[in-house]
Amino acid sequence: MLPRPPILVGCFLGLAAAAAIIAFHQPAPRHPPRALLPEAAGPIKTVLLQYAPGATFVHPVYKAFLSQQSPTLTVYLACPDPTAFNELTAALGPVPPRLTPIFTHHLMTPW
């Protein structure tokens, strides 16, 4: 059976409209990429880290990061409860910045 002319006309008009939209669409201007933390902005002042009990894979990462920081850095540590906070602080040992706990009282992920 041959297609009906109105169906062919509708397909043609739809394709023509799509082509016109694509031809006249102006993409958003692209901005040059910027650094996440510009080196000229000064030292980091505050950091928030998350921790979940048993997430031992973050221990070396957090220790390496925190051991390179100034004692003036404010570090907030979001964790479910005091047990998780004590677990991480025991694993990290002494680090220059002081860790301030934020207890969420619910399950969470370390990232």
mmCIF file of C-alpha atoms in Angstrom:
data_model
loop_
_atom_site.group_PDB
_atom_site.id
_atom_site.type_symbol
_atom_site.label_atom_id
_atom_site.label_comp_id
_atom_site.label_asym_id
_atom_site.label_seq_id
_atom_site.Cartn_x
_atom_site.Cartn_y
_atom_site.Cartn_z
ATOM 1 C CA MET A 1 0.000 0.000 0.000
ATOM 2 C CA LEU A 2 1.336 3.418 -0.919
ATOM 3 C CA PRO A 3 1.713 6.098 1.789
ATOM 4 C CA ARG A 4 -0.914 8.790 1.825
ATOM 5 C CA PRO A 5 0.062 12.298 0.689
ATOM 6 C CA PRO A 6 -0.859 13.975 4.048
ATOM 7 C CA ILE A 7 1.597 11.676 5.875
ATOM 8 C CA LEU A 8 4.361 12.537 3.426
ATOM 9 C CA VAL A 9 3.567 16.256 3.703
ATOM 10 C CA GLY A 10 3.593 16.012 7.526
ATOM 11 C CA CYS A 11 6.951 14.237 7.521
ATOM 12 C CA PHE A 12 8.393 16.801 5.129
ATOM 13 C CA LEU A 13 7.094 19.736 7.226
ATOM 14 C CA GLY A 14 8.491 18.163 10.414
ATOM 15 C CA LEU A 15 11.907 17.643 8.877
ATOM 16 C CA ALA A 16 11.889 21.184 7.447
ATOM 17 C CA ALA A 17 10.983 22.659 10.859
ATOM 18 C CA ALA A 18 13.724 20.641 12.584
ATOM 19 C CA ALA A 19 16.287 21.727 9.981
ATOM 20 C CA ALA A 20 15.261 25.391 10.416
ATOM 21 C CA ILE A 21 15.593 25.195 14.203
ATOM 22 C CA ILE A 22 19.012 23.564 13.953
ATOM 23 C CA ALA A 23 20.181 26.083 11.323
ATOM 24 C CA PHE A 24 19.177 29.165 13.321
ATOM 25 C CA HIS A 25 19.989 27.935 16.828
ATOM 26 C CA GLN A 26 22.765 29.953 18.465
ATOM 27 C CA PRO A 27 24.768 27.849 20.945
ATOM 28 C CA ALA A 28 25.569 29.348 24.328
ATOM 29 C CA PRO A 29 28.920 31.151 24.396
ATOM 30 C CA ARG A 30 31.737 29.026 25.753
ATOM 31 C CA HIS A 31 33.783 30.454 28.574
ATOM 32 C CA PRO A 32 37.428 29.501 29.011
ATOM 33 C CA PRO A 33 37.947 26.919 31.770
ATOM 34 C CA ARG A 34 38.941 28.298 35.153
ATOM 35 C CA ALA A 35 40.986 26.687 37.871
ATOM 36 C CA LEU A 36 38.969 25.123 40.687
ATOM 37 C CA LEU A 37 41.197 26.751 43.269
ATOM 38 C CA PRO A 38 43.184 29.613 41.764
ATOM 39 C CA GLU A 39 46.700 29.694 43.136
ATOM 40 C CA ALA A 40 46.544 33.457 43.643
ATOM 41 C CA ALA A 41 43.467 33.229 45.899
ATOM 42 C CA GLY A 42 45.461 32.407 49.028
ATOM 43 C CA PRO A 43 45.311 29.406 51.335
ATOM 44 C CA ILE A 44 42.240 27.229 51.823
ATOM 45 C CA LYS A 45 40.315 28.437 54.876
ATOM 46 C CA THR A 46 37.626 25.801 55.418
ATOM 47 C CA VAL A 47 37.076 22.207 54.288
ATOM 48 C CA LEU A 48 34.211 19.783 54.841
ATOM 49 C CA LEU A 49 35.040 16.071 54.758
ATOM 50 C CA GLN A 50 32.568 13.180 55.019
ATOM 51 C CA TYR A 51 33.244 9.878 56.704
ATOM 52 C CA ALA A 52 31.292 6.657 57.132
ATOM 53 C CA PRO A 53 32.251 3.878 59.554
ATOM 54 C CA GLY A 54 34.465 1.238 57.991
ATOM 55 C CA ALA A 55 35.514 3.398 55.026
ATOM 56 C CA THR A 56 39.184 2.629 55.579
ATOM 57 C CA PHE A 57 40.062 3.452 51.964
ATOM 58 C CA VAL A 58 39.785 7.175 52.755
ATOM 59 C CA HIS A 59 42.273 7.035 55.648
ATOM 60 C CA PRO A 60 45.449 7.430 53.530
ATOM 61 C CA VAL A 61 43.818 10.069 51.313
ATOM 62 C CA TYR A 62 42.600 12.189 54.236
ATOM 63 C CA LYS A 63 45.903 11.765 56.101
ATOM 64 C CA ALA A 64 47.969 12.820 53.075
ATOM 65 C CA PHE A 65 45.742 15.846 52.470
ATOM 66 C CA LEU A 66 45.474 16.981 56.094
ATOM 67 C CA SER A 67 49.163 16.499 56.891
ATOM 68 C CA GLN A 68 50.003 19.103 54.230
ATOM 69 C CA GLN A 69 47.605 21.723 55.607
ATOM 70 C CA SER A 70 48.147 24.625 57.954
ATOM 71 C CA PRO A 71 46.965 24.427 61.572
ATOM 72 C CA THR A 72 44.781 27.447 60.786
ATOM 73 C CA LEU A 73 42.651 25.413 58.356
ATOM 74 C CA THR A 74 39.137 24.751 59.678
ATOM 75 C CA VAL A 75 38.143 21.135 58.977
ATOM 76 C CA TYR A 76 34.550 20.068 59.517
ATOM 77 C CA LEU A 77 34.078 16.310 59.550
ATOM 78 C CA ALA A 78 30.539 15.135 58.790
ATOM 79 C CA CYS A 79 29.950 11.628 60.119
ATOM 80 C CA PRO A 80 26.981 9.665 61.438
ATOM 81 C CA ASP A 81 27.988 9.498 65.107
ATOM 82 C CA PRO A 82 30.834 9.944 67.626
ATOM 83 C CA THR A 83 31.986 6.351 67.053
ATOM 84 C CA ALA A 84 32.724 7.100 63.378
ATOM 85 C CA PHE A 85 34.481 10.342 64.331
ATOM 86 C CA ASN A 86 36.685 8.532 66.865
ATOM 87 C CA GLU A 87 37.434 5.774 64.337
ATOM 88 C CA LEU A 88 38.742 8.256 61.786
ATOM 89 C CA THR A 89 40.687 10.431 64.222
ATOM 90 C CA ALA A 90 42.401 7.310 65.617
ATOM 91 C CA ALA A 91 43.318 6.186 62.095
ATOM 92 C CA LEU A 92 44.640 9.619 61.088
ATOM 93 C CA GLY A 93 46.749 10.209 64.173
ATOM 94 C CA PRO A 94 47.922 13.753 64.811
ATOM 95 C CA VAL A 95 47.321 16.118 61.898
ATOM 96 C CA PRO A 96 47.956 19.885 61.917
ATOM 97 C CA PRO A 97 44.375 21.117 61.507
ATOM 98 C CA ARG A 98 41.830 20.560 64.247
ATOM 99 C CA LEU A 99 38.858 18.396 63.217
ATOM 100 C CA THR A 100 35.409 19.665 64.189
ATOM 101 C CA PRO A 101 32.734 16.948 64.103
ATOM 102 C CA ILE A 102 29.281 17.381 62.591
ATOM 103 C CA PHE A 103 27.091 14.438 63.575
ATOM 104 C CA THR A 104 24.393 13.712 60.989
ATOM 105 C CA HIS A 105 22.682 10.872 62.918
ATOM 106 C CA HIS A 106 21.888 9.030 59.680
ATOM 107 C CA LEU A 107 23.652 6.793 57.183
ATOM 108 C CA MET A 108 25.961 8.476 54.710
ATOM 109 C CA THR A 109 28.823 7.834 52.307
ATOM 110 C CA PRO A 110 32.425 8.923 52.732
ATOM 111 C CA TRP A 111 32.467 10.981 49.523
#
